[in-house]
Coordinates of C-alpha atoms in Angstrom, one line a residue:
X1 CA 113.6 180.0 104.6
X2 CA 110.3 178.2 104.1
X3 CA 109.5 175.3 106.2
X4 CA 109.7 173.0 103.0
X5 CA 113.0 174.2 102.2
X6 CA 114.4 173.7 105.7
X7 CA 113.0 170.2 105.8
X8 CA 114.7 169.4 102.4
X9 CA 118.1 170.7 103.7
X10 CA 117.8 168.8 107.0
X11 CA 116.8 165.5 105.3
X12 CA 119.5 165.8 102.8
X13 CA 122.0 166.3 105.6
X14 CA 120.9 163.4 107.5
X15 CA 120.6 161.0 104.6
X16 CA 123.7 162.0 102.7
X17 CA 126.4 163.0 105.1
X18 CA 128.7 160.3 106.6
X19 CA 129.2 161.3 110.3
X20 CA 132.1 160.1 112.3
X21 CA 131.8 160.8 116.2
X22 CA 134.5 163.0 117.7
X23 CA 136.2 162.2 121.0
X24 CA 133.5 164.0 123.1
X25 CA 130.6 162.4 121.0
X26 CA 128.9 159.1 121.9
X27 CA 126.9 156.7 119.9
X28 CA 123.6 155.7 121.9
X29 CA 120.5 153.8 121.2
X30 CA 117.0 155.2 121.9
X31 CA 115.1 153.3 124.5
X32 CA 111.9 155.5 124.6
X33 CA 110.4 159.0 124.0
X34 CA 109.0 160.5 127.1
X35 CA 107.8 163.7 125.1
X36 CA 108.8 167.5 124.8
X37 CA 111.4 166.6 122.2
X38 CA 113.3 164.4 124.7
X39 CA 114.5 160.9 124.2
X40 CA 115.9 158.4 126.7
X41 CA 119.0 156.6 125.4
X42 CA 121.5 154.1 126.5
X43 CA 125.3 154.1 126.0
X44 CA 127.2 151.1 125.0
X45 CA 128.4 151.1 128.7
X46 CA 124.7 150.8 129.7
X47 CA 124.3 154.3 131.1
X48 CA 120.9 155.7 130.6
X49 CA 120.1 159.3 130.4
X50 CA 117.9 161.9 128.5
X51 CA 118.9 163.8 125.4
X52 CA 117.3 166.8 123.7
X53 CA 116.6 167.1 120.1
X54 CA 117.9 170.3 118.6
X55 CA 115.2 172.9 116.9
X56 CA 116.4 172.1 113.5
X57 CA 115.4 168.3 113.7
X58 CA 112.0 169.1 115.3
X59 CA 109.1 168.5 113.0
X60 CA 111.6 167.2 110.2
X61 CA 113.2 164.1 111.6
X62 CA 111.3 161.4 113.5
X63 CA 113.3 159.1 116.0
X64 CA 111.8 155.9 117.0
X65 CA 112.8 153.3 119.7
X66 CA 115.9 151.3 118.7
X67 CA 117.4 154.1 116.5
X68 CA 121.0 155.0 116.9
X69 CA 122.2 158.6 117.4
X70 CA 125.4 160.6 117.9
X71 CA 125.0 163.1 120.9
X72 CA 127.1 165.9 122.2
X73 CA 127.4 166.1 126.0
X74 CA 125.8 169.1 127.9
X75 CA 127.5 170.2 131.0
X76 CA 124.8 172.1 132.7
X77 CA 122.2 169.2 132.7
X78 CA 121.2 166.9 135.4
X79 CA 118.6 165.0 133.7
X80 CA 119.2 165.9 130.1
X81 CA 122.9 165.2 129.7
X82 CA 123.4 165.5 126.0
X83 CA 122.0 166.9 122.7
X84 CA 121.4 165.0 119.5
X85 CA 124.0 166.1 116.9
X86 CA 123.2 163.3 114.3
X87 CA 120.7 160.7 113.5
X88 CA 122.3 157.3 112.2
X89 CA 120.4 155.4 109.5
X90 CA 121.3 151.9 108.7
X91 CA 123.7 152.9 105.9
X92 CA 125.7 155.0 108.5
X93 CA 125.7 152.1 111.0
X94 CA 127.1 149.8 108.2
X95 CA 129.9 152.2 107.4
X96 CA 130.9 152.9 110.9
X97 CA 131.0 149.0 111.5
X98 CA 133.2 148.7 108.6
X99 CA 135.6 151.4 109.9
X100 CA 135.8 149.8 113.3
X101 CA 134.2 152.7 115.0
X102 CA 131.0 150.9 116.1
X103 CA 130.7 149.9 119.8
X104 CA 130.7 146.1 120.3
X105 CA 127.8 146.4 122.6
X106 CA 125.5 147.6 119.9
X107 CA 126.7 145.2 117.1
X108 CA 124.2 142.5 117.9
X109 CA 121.3 145.1 118.5
X110 CA 122.1 146.7 115.0
X111 CA 122.1 143.5 113.3
X112 CA 118.7 142.4 114.9
X113 CA 117.3 145.9 114.0
X114 CA 118.4 145.4 110.2
X115 CA 117.1 141.8 110.2
X116 CA 113.7 143.0 111.7
X117 CA 113.3 145.6 109.0
X118 CA 113.9 143.2 106.2
X119 CA 111.5 140.7 107.6
X120 CA 108.8 143.5 107.9
X121 CA 109.4 144.5 104.3
X122 CA 108.7 140.8 103.2
X123 CA 105.5 140.8 105.3
X124 CA 104.3 144.0 103.9
X125 CA 104.6 142.4 100.4
X126 CA 102.8 139.2 101.3
X127 CA 99.2 140.7 101.3
X128 CA 99.7 142.0 97.8
X129 CA 100.6 138.5 96.6
X130 CA 97.8 136.8 98.5
X131 CA 95.4 139.5 97.1
X132 CA 96.5 138.8 93.6
X133 CA 95.7 135.0 94.0
X134 CA 92.4 135.8 95.6
X135 CA 91.3 138.1 92.8
X136 CA 92.4 136.0 89.9
X137 CA 92.1 132.4 91.4
X138 CA 95.3 131.4 89.7
X139 CA 97.1 128.1 90.2
X140 CA 100.3 129.4 88.5
X141 CA 101.4 132.7 87.9
X142 CA 103.8 134.0 85.3
X143 CA 105.7 137.0 85.9
X144 CA 107.9 138.5 83.3
X145 CA 110.6 140.7 84.7
X146 CA 112.6 142.5 82.1
X147 CA 114.1 139.6 80.0
X148 CA 113.5 136.8 82.4
X149 CA 110.4 134.9 83.2
X150 CA 109.7 133.1 86.4
X151 CA 106.9 130.6 87.1
X152 CA 105.4 130.3 90.6
X153 CA 103.3 127.2 91.2
X154 CA 100.7 127.1 93.9
X155 CA 99.7 123.6 95.3
X156 CA 96.3 123.1 96.8

């Protein structure tokens, strides 16, 4: 299987599949990435440890600080105590919250993470709007969207 085909299947699995953690699995939050495909995580109870990323996710899925994961425990590890079994995106988090499977300790953190992302998206659009006004020196802008039109007035 080529690298592109493998990446396509792994991304499809992560984005499309709805995962419910089993009794042995835990939902954890990523705190930092020390390297070598290891991630420091924290459980809902506050316990911190390292988890390893399986080879199928390496170079295909990127995990950043604040992301949520489902991990499987590893018996033989001292420092590395679990392996990542699933990466949770915000849609997965919402569905787990609706089902009542989401840990209470992470409820506030997940909400802040979603709000930060929506704020970040708004801020990314702001330079485009400002550039539009700088280029055209408009005092009012008429935008036609499908069948509706909206007026945006700029006051000096």
